[in-house]
Amino acid sequence: MTVYADNAATTRMSRTALDAMLPAMEENYGNPSSLHSVGQRAAELLMKSRETVARCLNCQPREIIFTSGGSEADNQALLSAAAIGRRKGKMHIISTAFEHHAILHTLKKLEKEGFEVELLPVHENGMVSAQQVADAIREDTCLVTVMYANNEIGSILPIEEIGAVCREKGVLFHTDAVQAAGHLPIDVQAQHIDMLSLSGHKFHGPKGVGALYVRGGIPLVNVIEGGAQERGKRAGTENVPGIAGMAAALEEACAHMEENRVKVTALRDKLIAGLSRIPHSAVNGDLEHRLPGNVNFCFEGIEGESLLLLLDAAGICASSGSACTSGSLDPSHVLLAIGRPHEVAHGSLRLSLCEWNTQEEVDHILREVPRVVEYLRSMSPVWKDLESGKKAFML
Ligand SMILES: *Cc1c(COP(=O)(O)O)cnc(C)c1O
């Protein structure tokens, strides 16, 4: 049995997405810029896909730029907003401490170019409020970028309120909606969103394709220079199969959003309730404003990496909060942002579910995780110190 519980990292493609992609490779394989019939069929597919994505976000098709994924969309959104800011002499950018690295690393780059970046602190329940954003906005703020939902701990942020604050103060608002698209309702009008990033592979679409929504009239800077594709804003022959697959996957996800939410939330809550019974454990993130599929725990006295390896041996594909960067094992910046101490942040586990997970799989996880945690603790010198009272428990 292989239980795939790492859907926040990427998802398996749906039959619908595959069925949309194959004709784009076998029949409509032309270059959409070509004038002949094969090219024009590809152009038609591209146009239809753009209309589909636009419908799912409630925007105009010409406000959609197809990119190579969420990271590129994030980069282009931030660099474009920064360019507008620089022209107006507005050099202050507001974001949060627990954004995806596609945001945080781009902000670091902008900081080196003279921008002042303010990362709002995250409450220990994993939330950032619209009031925090309102309080941080200044005369010289050119951009607010706040993620819709966090990829590690699943917090759903009050995007509509944050959008309203930004609109009222006349500040551009971008949201990284990569974890939200296909899973949570998106309406860029009602939610006052100026720019939004999404990525195909987080909702059963293909990898290497994403989209950036940009409200009409907001000028973009190119990340990729070259031909005149995507209204001249993103060069390179369009990834027509990928785009068609992503559009089909998004349409399907949006059509089944409510039933998927109900199903996945039930599985999630069963997992959270079961894993909470493990002694000296704590759930990370808010229980109420939470992505349907997200489960994230810290277990004291163990290393997340060892836990993952043993769970893999038990047929469970999961993830730890921590990212292995340049050889050193740094704990997750997200867990540190919500105030978890380093030692505790190291013992984290993220299980992210989709509508294809089953009760049986959840039962399997609930058998295996407590067993593996207990086994690792039985071998852990840190756990010995905690049990003997030499060190104090933090959870
Ligand atoms: C996955 C992810 C990204 C990056 O998307 P890619 O398509 O893999 O580049 C950005 N932001 C968040 C929140 C994500 O979960």
GROMACS .gro file of C-alpha atoms and ligand atoms in nm:
model
  410
    1MET     CA    1   0.000   0.000   0.000
    2THR     CA    2   0.131   0.344  -0.093
    3VAL     CA    3  -0.049   0.630   0.073
    4TYR     CA    4   0.026   0.955  -0.106
    5ALA     CA    5  -0.018   1.232   0.151
    6ASP     CA    6   0.204   1.501   0.002
    7ASN     CA    7  -0.045   1.688  -0.215
    8ALA     CA    8   0.082   2.028  -0.103
    9ALA     CA    9   0.414   1.943  -0.270
   10THR     CA   10   0.250   1.822  -0.586
   11THR     CA   11  -0.051   1.620  -0.699
   12ARG     CA   12  -0.113   1.327  -0.929
   13MET     CA   13  -0.261   1.440  -1.259
   14SER     CA   14  -0.631   1.382  -1.316
   15ARG     CA   15  -0.770   1.184  -1.609
   16THR     CA   16  -0.943   1.507  -1.718
   17ALA     CA   17  -0.612   1.693  -1.736
   18LEU     CA   18  -0.442   1.408  -1.923
   19ASP     CA   19  -0.730   1.385  -2.168
   20ALA     CA   20  -0.698   1.757  -2.236
   21MET     CA   21  -0.323   1.732  -2.294
   22LEU     CA   22  -0.293   1.441  -2.533
   23PRO     CA   23  -0.477   1.603  -2.829
   24ALA     CA   24  -0.259   1.911  -2.781
   25MET     CA   25   0.044   1.694  -2.844
   26GLU     CA   26  -0.087   1.450  -3.104
   27GLU     CA   27  -0.320   1.665  -3.315
   28ASN     CA   28  -0.306   2.033  -3.226
   29TYR     CA   29   0.071   2.032  -3.188
   30GLY     CA   30   0.134   2.341  -3.395
   31ASN     CA   31   0.293   2.664  -3.281
   32PRO     CA   32   0.009   2.904  -3.190
   33SER     CA   33   0.199   3.182  -3.370
   34SER     CA   34   0.193   2.990  -3.701
   35LEU     CA   35  -0.059   3.100  -3.962
   36HIS     CA   36  -0.143   2.751  -4.092
   37SER     CA   37  -0.427   2.532  -3.975
   38VAL     CA   38  -0.229   2.317  -3.732
   39GLY     CA   39  -0.093   2.629  -3.565
   40GLN     CA   40  -0.431   2.795  -3.558
   41ARG     CA   41  -0.586   2.491  -3.389
   42ALA     CA   42  -0.322   2.527  -3.116
   43ALA     CA   43  -0.401   2.899  -3.094
   44GLU     CA   44  -0.767   2.813  -3.053
   45LEU     CA   45  -0.686   2.571  -2.770
   46LEU     CA   46  -0.476   2.838  -2.605
   47MET     CA   47  -0.760   3.088  -2.629
   48LYS     CA   48  -1.014   2.842  -2.489
   49SER     CA   49  -0.778   2.759  -2.199
   50ARG     CA   50  -0.731   3.127  -2.120
   51GLU     CA   51  -1.109   3.175  -2.116
   52THR     CA   52  -1.148   2.880  -1.881
   53VAL     CA   53  -0.889   3.005  -1.635
   54ALA     CA   54  -1.038   3.355  -1.649
   55ARG     CA   55  -1.384   3.217  -1.575
   56CYS     CA   56  -1.251   3.035  -1.268
   57LEU     CA   57  -1.103   3.359  -1.131
   58ASN     CA   58  -1.379   3.594  -1.250
   59CYS     CA   59  -1.154   3.807  -1.469
   60GLN     CA   60  -1.104   3.881  -1.839
   61PRO     CA   61  -0.903   3.634  -2.053
   62ARG     CA   62  -0.659   3.911  -2.150
   63GLU     CA   63  -0.575   3.955  -1.781
   64ILE     CA   64  -0.419   3.604  -1.770
   65ILE     CA   65  -0.050   3.549  -1.848
   66PHE     CA   66   0.061   3.187  -1.870
   67THR     CA   67   0.392   3.115  -1.699
   68SER     CA   68   0.615   2.818  -1.618
   69GLY     CA   69   0.453   2.784  -1.276
   70GLY     CA   70   0.381   2.950  -0.945
   71SER     CA   71   0.740   3.061  -0.888
   72GLU     CA   72   0.763   3.250  -1.216
   73ALA     CA   73   0.423   3.411  -1.161
   74ASP     CA   74   0.532   3.525  -0.814
   75ASN     CA   75   0.860   3.664  -0.950
   76GLN     CA   76   0.690   3.853  -1.231
   77ALA     CA   77   0.421   3.998  -1.006
   78LEU     CA   78   0.670   4.129  -0.751
   79LEU     CA   79   0.920   4.264  -1.002
   80SER     CA   80   0.639   4.439  -1.192
   81ALA     CA   81   0.495   4.601  -0.881
   82ALA     CA   82   0.843   4.707  -0.776
   83ALA     CA   83   0.906   4.869  -1.114
   84ILE     CA   84   0.585   5.069  -1.078
   85GLY     CA   85   0.684   5.165  -0.724
   86ARG     CA   86   1.030   5.278  -0.827
   87ARG     CA   87   0.884   5.505  -1.100
   88LYS     CA   88   0.661   5.669  -0.839
   89GLY     CA   89   0.932   5.687  -0.573
   90LYS     CA   90   0.743   5.437  -0.357
   91MET     CA   91   0.993   5.184  -0.226
   92HIS     CA   92   0.811   5.015   0.065
   93ILE     CA   93   0.679   4.658   0.027
   94ILE     CA   94   0.467   4.468   0.279
   95SER     CA   95   0.457   4.090   0.301
   96THR     CA   96   0.454   3.820   0.570
   97ALA     CA   97   0.722   3.613   0.739
   98PHE     CA   98   0.577   3.282   0.620
   99GLU     CA   99   0.550   3.330   0.244
  100HIS     CA  100   0.683   3.075  -0.004
  101HIS     CA  101   1.049   3.117  -0.097
  102ALA     CA  102   0.943   3.228  -0.448
  103ILE     CA  103   0.817   3.542  -0.271
  104LEU     CA  104   1.075   3.574   0.006
  105HIS     CA  105   1.378   3.530  -0.218
  106THR     CA  106   1.242   3.777  -0.475
  107LEU     CA  107   1.186   4.026  -0.192
  108LYS     CA  108   1.549   3.974  -0.080
  109LYS     CA  109   1.658   4.064  -0.431
  110LEU     CA  110   1.441   4.379  -0.427
  111GLU     CA  111   1.587   4.471  -0.089
  112LYS     CA  112   1.935   4.465  -0.243
  113GLU     CA  113   1.798   4.700  -0.510
  114GLY     CA  114   1.699   4.953  -0.247
  115PHE     CA  115   1.344   4.855  -0.154
  116GLU     CA  116   1.238   4.845   0.209
  117VAL     CA  117   1.066   4.514   0.277
  118GLU     CA  118   0.849   4.476   0.585
  119LEU     CA  119   0.756   4.117   0.675
  120LEU     CA  120   0.454   4.112   0.902
  121PRO     CA  121   0.485   3.875   1.198
  122VAL     CA  122   0.257   3.572   1.199
  123HIS     CA  123   0.040   3.506   1.503
  124GLU     CA  124   0.112   3.173   1.675
  125ASN     CA  125  -0.212   3.034   1.531
  126GLY     CA  126  -0.068   3.093   1.183
  127MET     CA  127  -0.273   3.400   1.094
  128VAL     CA  128  -0.200   3.751   0.972
  129SER     CA  129  -0.483   4.002   1.006
  130ALA     CA  130  -0.608   4.274   0.775
  131GLN     CA  131  -0.554   4.516   1.064
  132GLN     CA  132  -0.181   4.432   1.064
  133VAL     CA  133  -0.171   4.516   0.695
  134ALA     CA  134  -0.368   4.838   0.744
  135ASP     CA  135  -0.133   4.948   1.023
  136ALA     CA  136   0.175   4.878   0.811
  137ILE     CA  137   0.068   5.065   0.496
  138ARG     CA  138   0.252   5.395   0.448
  139GLU     CA  139   0.249   5.677   0.193
  140ASP     CA  140   0.539   5.510   0.011
  141THR     CA  141   0.402   5.154   0.008
  142CYS     CA  142   0.395   5.022  -0.349
  143LEU     CA  143   0.288   4.661  -0.288
  144VAL     CA  144   0.124   4.428  -0.041
  145THR     CA  145   0.187   4.061  -0.116
  146VAL     CA  146   0.019   3.811   0.119
  147MET     CA  147  -0.041   3.445   0.040
  148TYR     CA  148  -0.399   3.317   0.023
  149ALA     CA  149  -0.317   2.991   0.202
  150ASN     CA  150   0.007   2.871   0.355
  151ASN     CA  151   0.167   2.564   0.199
  152GLU     CA  152   0.310   2.422   0.522
  153ILE     CA  153   0.055   2.482   0.795
  154GLY     CA  154  -0.252   2.541   0.580
  155SER     CA  155  -0.364   2.875   0.727
  156ILE     CA  156  -0.620   3.053   0.513
  157LEU     CA  157  -0.564   3.428   0.534
  158PRO     CA  158  -0.838   3.695   0.524
  159ILE     CA  159  -0.761   3.783   0.164
  160GLU     CA  160  -1.085   3.967   0.096
  161GLU     CA  161  -1.037   4.201   0.393
  162ILE     CA  162  -0.671   4.255   0.310
  163GLY     CA  163  -0.773   4.330  -0.049
  164ALA     CA  164  -1.030   4.582   0.071
  165VAL     CA  165  -0.771   4.758   0.288
  166CYS     CA  166  -0.528   4.780  -0.005
  167ARG     CA  167  -0.793   4.900  -0.247
  168GLU     CA  168  -0.904   5.171  -0.006
  169LYS     CA  169  -0.548   5.295   0.041
  170GLY     CA  170  -0.464   5.264  -0.330
  171VAL     CA  171  -0.188   5.007  -0.283
  172LEU     CA  172  -0.132   4.717  -0.528
  173PHE     CA  173  -0.231   4.381  -0.382
  174HIS     CA  174  -0.078   4.052  -0.498
  175THR     CA  175  -0.163   3.713  -0.353
  176ASP     CA  176   0.023   3.386  -0.397
  177ALA     CA  177  -0.283   3.165  -0.438
  178VAL     CA  178  -0.090   2.855  -0.541
  179GLN     CA  179  -0.229   2.650  -0.251
  180ALA     CA  180  -0.575   2.803  -0.283
  181ALA     CA  181  -0.652   2.773  -0.653
  182GLY     CA  182  -0.887   2.483  -0.717
  183HIS     CA  183  -0.936   2.434  -0.342
  184LEU     CA  184  -1.081   2.762  -0.217
  185PRO     CA  185  -1.316   3.009  -0.386
  186ILE     CA  186  -1.141   3.280  -0.585
  187ASP     CA  187  -1.307   3.592  -0.718
  188VAL     CA  188  -1.054   3.861  -0.798
  189GLN     CA  189  -1.328   4.126  -0.816
  190ALA     CA  190  -1.500   4.051  -0.485
  191GLN     CA  191  -1.165   3.991  -0.315
  192HIS     CA  192  -1.008   4.313  -0.454
  193ILE     CA  193  -0.706   4.126  -0.592
  194ASP     CA  194  -0.480   4.310  -0.839
  195MET     CA  195  -0.240   4.023  -0.910
  196LEU     CA  196  -0.264   3.652  -0.834
  197SER     CA  197  -0.036   3.352  -0.890
  198LEU     CA  198  -0.144   2.993  -0.942
  199SER     CA  199   0.023   2.669  -1.047
  200GLY     CA  200  -0.116   2.370  -1.238
  201HIS     CA  201   0.044   2.089  -1.041
  202LYS     CA  202  -0.120   2.179  -0.710
  203PHE     CA  203  -0.469   2.088  -0.835
  204HIS     CA  204  -0.411   1.769  -1.038
  205GLY     CA  205  -0.280   1.954  -1.342
  206PRO     CA  206   0.065   1.923  -1.499
  207LYS     CA  207   0.392   2.054  -1.358
  208GLY     CA  208   0.584   2.341  -1.516
  209VAL     CA  209   0.283   2.555  -1.598
  210GLY     CA  210   0.109   2.829  -1.404
  211ALA     CA  211  -0.069   3.157  -1.450
  212LEU     CA  212  -0.048   3.514  -1.335
  213TYR     CA  213  -0.364   3.720  -1.320
  214VAL     CA  214  -0.294   4.092  -1.364
  215ARG     CA  215  -0.574   4.346  -1.345
  216GLY     CA  216  -0.607   4.533  -1.674
  217GLY     CA  217  -0.398   4.850  -1.689
  218ILE     CA  218  -0.122   4.731  -1.454
  219PRO     CA  219   0.200   4.726  -1.657
  220LEU     CA  220   0.414   4.412  -1.633
  221VAL     CA  221   0.788   4.374  -1.665
  222ASN     CA  222   0.920   4.066  -1.846
  223VAL     CA  223   1.102   3.793  -1.665
  224ILE     CA  224   1.162   3.613  -1.996
  225GLU     CA  225   1.254   3.830  -2.295
  226GLY     CA  226   1.206   3.724  -2.655
  227GLY     CA  227   0.907   3.685  -2.882
  228ALA     CA  228   0.573   3.859  -2.853
  229GLN     CA  229   0.379   3.575  -2.687
  230GLU     CA  230   0.147   3.652  -2.395
  231ARG     CA  231   0.088   4.011  -2.512
  232GLY     CA  232   0.466   4.056  -2.518
  233LYS     CA  233   0.488   4.004  -2.146
  234ARG     CA  234   0.621   3.648  -2.138
  235ALA     CA  235   0.828   3.528  -2.430
  236GLY     CA  236   0.865   3.170  -2.549
  237THR     CA  237   0.646   2.934  -2.750
  238GLU     CA  238   0.346   2.862  -2.533
  239ASN     CA  239   0.330   2.531  -2.343
  240VAL     CA  240   0.000   2.448  -2.511
  241PRO     CA  241  -0.039   2.091  -2.373
  242GLY     CA  242   0.048   2.208  -2.023
  243ILE     CA  243  -0.181   2.509  -2.044
  244ALA     CA  244  -0.470   2.296  -2.176
  245GLY     CA  245  -0.414   2.042  -1.898
  246MET     CA  246  -0.399   2.308  -1.631
  247ALA     CA  247  -0.716   2.479  -1.754
  248ALA     CA  248  -0.906   2.148  -1.759
  249ALA     CA  249  -0.781   2.057  -1.412
  250LEU     CA  250  -0.874   2.398  -1.271
  251GLU     CA  251  -1.220   2.384  -1.422
  252GLU     CA  252  -1.277   2.038  -1.276
  253ALA     CA  253  -1.143   2.136  -0.933
  254CYS     CA  254  -1.367   2.443  -0.923
  255ALA     CA  255  -1.673   2.243  -1.031
  256HIS     CA  256  -1.619   1.989  -0.749
  257MET     CA  257  -1.475   2.227  -0.490
  258GLU     CA  258  -1.752   2.198  -0.232
  259GLU     CA  259  -1.787   1.819  -0.239
  260ASN     CA  260  -1.408   1.780  -0.229
  261ARG     CA  261  -1.388   2.022   0.062
  262VAL     CA  262  -1.641   1.826   0.265
  263LYS     CA  263  -1.475   1.493   0.193
  264VAL     CA  264  -1.116   1.602   0.249
  265THR     CA  265  -1.200   1.803   0.561
  266ALA     CA  266  -1.351   1.494   0.722
  267LEU     CA  267  -1.035   1.293   0.651
  268ARG     CA  268  -0.818   1.578   0.777
  269ASP     CA  269  -1.010   1.616   1.101
  270LYS     CA  270  -0.994   1.245   1.170
  271LEU     CA  271  -0.616   1.257   1.123
  272ILE     CA  272  -0.578   1.562   1.345
  273ALA     CA  273  -0.789   1.409   1.620
  274GLY     CA  274  -0.599   1.081   1.606
  275LEU     CA  275  -0.249   1.229   1.595
  276SER     CA  276  -0.334   1.472   1.878
  277ARG     CA  277  -0.341   1.168   2.107
  278ILE     CA  278   0.035   1.124   2.069
  279PRO     CA  279   0.192   1.261   2.390
  280HIS     CA  280   0.397   1.580   2.362
  281SER     CA  281   0.268   1.666   2.019
  282ALA     CA  282   0.105   1.983   1.889
  283VAL     CA  283  -0.085   2.071   1.578
  284ASN     CA  284   0.062   2.365   1.384
  285GLY     CA  285  -0.165   2.634   1.245
  286ASP     CA  286  -0.523   2.738   1.293
  287LEU     CA  287  -0.786   2.465   1.321
  288GLU     CA  288  -1.067   2.674   1.183
  289HIS     CA  289  -0.914   2.873   0.897
  290ARG     CA  290  -0.733   2.580   0.744
  291LEU     CA  291  -0.693   2.423   0.400
  292PRO     CA  292  -0.916   2.114   0.375
  293GLY     CA  293  -0.622   1.879   0.316
  294ASN     CA  294  -0.360   2.017   0.556
  295VAL     CA  295  -0.235   1.835   0.865
  296ASN     CA  296   0.082   1.961   1.033
  297PHE     CA  297   0.223   1.843   1.366
  298CYS     CA  298   0.530   1.883   1.580
  299PHE     CA  299   0.641   1.584   1.786
  300GLU     CA  300   0.889   1.660   2.059
  301GLY     CA  301   1.211   1.462   2.084
  302ILE     CA  302   1.236   1.339   1.724
  303GLU     CA  303   1.380   1.447   1.390
  304GLY     CA  304   1.133   1.505   1.109
  305GLU     CA  305   1.371   1.354   0.852
  306SER     CA  306   1.397   1.018   1.031
  307LEU     CA  307   1.022   1.016   1.072
  308LEU     CA  308   0.977   1.066   0.697
  309LEU     CA  309   1.215   0.783   0.609
  310LEU     CA  310   1.044   0.537   0.839
  311LEU     CA  311   0.699   0.646   0.721
  312ASP     CA  312   0.813   0.596   0.363
  313ALA     CA  313   0.917   0.242   0.455
  314ALA     CA  314   0.565   0.199   0.593
  315GLY     CA  315   0.421   0.312   0.258
  316ILE     CA  316   0.336   0.669   0.359
  317CYS     CA  317   0.456   0.964   0.148
  318ALA     CA  318   0.463   1.273   0.365
  319SER     CA  319   0.679   1.580   0.413
  320SER     CA  320   0.848   1.756   0.701
  321GLY     CA  321   0.816   2.128   0.746
  322SER     CA  322   1.189   2.169   0.718
  323ALA     CA  323   1.369   2.230   0.393
  324CYS     CA  324   1.719   2.102   0.339
  325THR     CA  325   1.907   2.407   0.221
  326SER     CA  326   2.268   2.402   0.104
  327GLY     CA  327   2.365   2.100   0.309
  328SER     CA  328   2.256   2.239   0.644
  329LEU     CA  329   1.929   2.127   0.797
  330ASP     CA  330   1.747   2.448   0.870
  331PRO     CA  331   1.413   2.423   1.043
  332SER     CA  332   1.114   2.555   0.852
  333HIS     CA  333   1.089   2.935   0.841
  334VAL     CA  334   0.713   2.890   0.868
  335LEU     CA  335   0.729   2.699   1.197
  336LEU     CA  336   0.982   2.949   1.334
  337ALA     CA  337   0.749   3.232   1.226
  338ILE     CA  338   0.465   3.091   1.439
  339GLY     CA  339   0.703   3.076   1.733
  340ARG     CA  340   0.804   2.711   1.745
  341PRO     CA  341   1.151   2.678   1.900
  342HIS     CA  342   1.422   2.527   1.674
  343GLU     CA  343   1.426   2.190   1.857
  344VAL     CA  344   1.050   2.151   1.823
  345ALA     CA  345   1.039   2.276   1.463
  346HIS     CA  346   1.282   1.999   1.367
  347GLY     CA  347   1.029   1.733   1.465
  348SER     CA  348   0.756   1.831   1.224
  349LEU     CA  349   0.535   1.632   0.991
  350ARG     CA  350   0.307   1.759   0.714
  351LEU     CA  351   0.043   1.531   0.568
  352SER     CA  352  -0.150   1.689   0.282
  353LEU     CA  353  -0.454   1.507   0.149
  354CYS     CA  354  -0.666   1.521  -0.164
  355GLU     CA  355  -1.008   1.390  -0.259
  356TRP     CA  356  -0.856   1.059  -0.369
  357ASN     CA  357  -0.733   0.966  -0.023
  358THR     CA  358  -0.952   0.715   0.160
  359GLN     CA  359  -1.063   0.626   0.513
  360GLU     CA  360  -0.846   0.314   0.492
  361GLU     CA  361  -0.544   0.527   0.413
  362VAL     CA  362  -0.615   0.757   0.705
  363ASP     CA  363  -0.647   0.451   0.931
  364HIS     CA  364  -0.312   0.327   0.803
  365ILE     CA  365  -0.149   0.663   0.881
  366LEU     CA  366  -0.309   0.661   1.227
  367ARG     CA  367  -0.158   0.318   1.295
  368GLU     CA  368   0.188   0.396   1.161
  369VAL     CA  369   0.267   0.750   1.280
  370PRO     CA  370   0.224   0.678   1.655
  371ARG     CA  371   0.427   0.357   1.618
  372VAL     CA  372   0.712   0.530   1.435
  373VAL     CA  373   0.714   0.830   1.671
  374GLU     CA  374   0.736   0.597   1.971
  375TYR     CA  375   1.014   0.395   1.808
  376LEU     CA  376   1.219   0.705   1.727
  377ARG     CA  377   1.170   0.841   2.076
  378SER     CA  378   1.287   0.513   2.225
  379MET     CA  379   1.621   0.567   2.050
  380SER     CA  380   1.650   0.943   2.098
  381PRO     CA  381   1.900   1.085   2.351
  382VAL     CA  382   1.696   1.408   2.353
  383TRP     CA  383   1.385   1.213   2.451
  384LYS     CA  384   1.581   1.044   2.735
  385ASP     CA  385   1.675   1.385   2.872
  386LEU     CA  386   1.316   1.500   2.848
  387GLU     CA  387   1.178   1.191   3.019
  388SER     CA  388   1.433   1.199   3.299
  389GLY     CA  389   1.355   1.564   3.363
  390LYS     CA  390   1.706   1.677   3.268
  391LYS     CA  391   1.541   1.893   3.002
  392ALA     CA  392   1.194   2.049   3.017
  393PHE     CA  393   0.921   1.949   2.772
  394MET     CA  394   0.812   2.232   2.548
  395LEU     CA  395   0.500   2.061   2.415
  396LIG     C1  396   0.420   2.521  -0.486
  396LIG     C2  397   0.413   2.662  -0.445
  396LIG     C3  398   0.476   2.763  -0.520
  396LIG     C4  399   0.564   2.732  -0.639
  396LIG     O1  400   0.492   2.685  -0.748
  396LIG     P1  401   0.571   2.610  -0.867
  396LIG     O2  402   0.469   2.591  -0.972
  396LIG     O3  403   0.619   2.480  -0.808
  396LIG     O4  404   0.682   2.699  -0.908
  396LIG     C5  405   0.462   2.894  -0.480
  396LIG     N1  406   0.387   2.926  -0.374
  396LIG     C6  407   0.324   2.832  -0.299
  396LIG     C7  408   0.241   2.875  -0.183
  396LIG     C8  409   0.335   2.698  -0.332
  396LIG     O5  410   0.273   2.607  -0.257
   0.00000   0.00000   0.00000
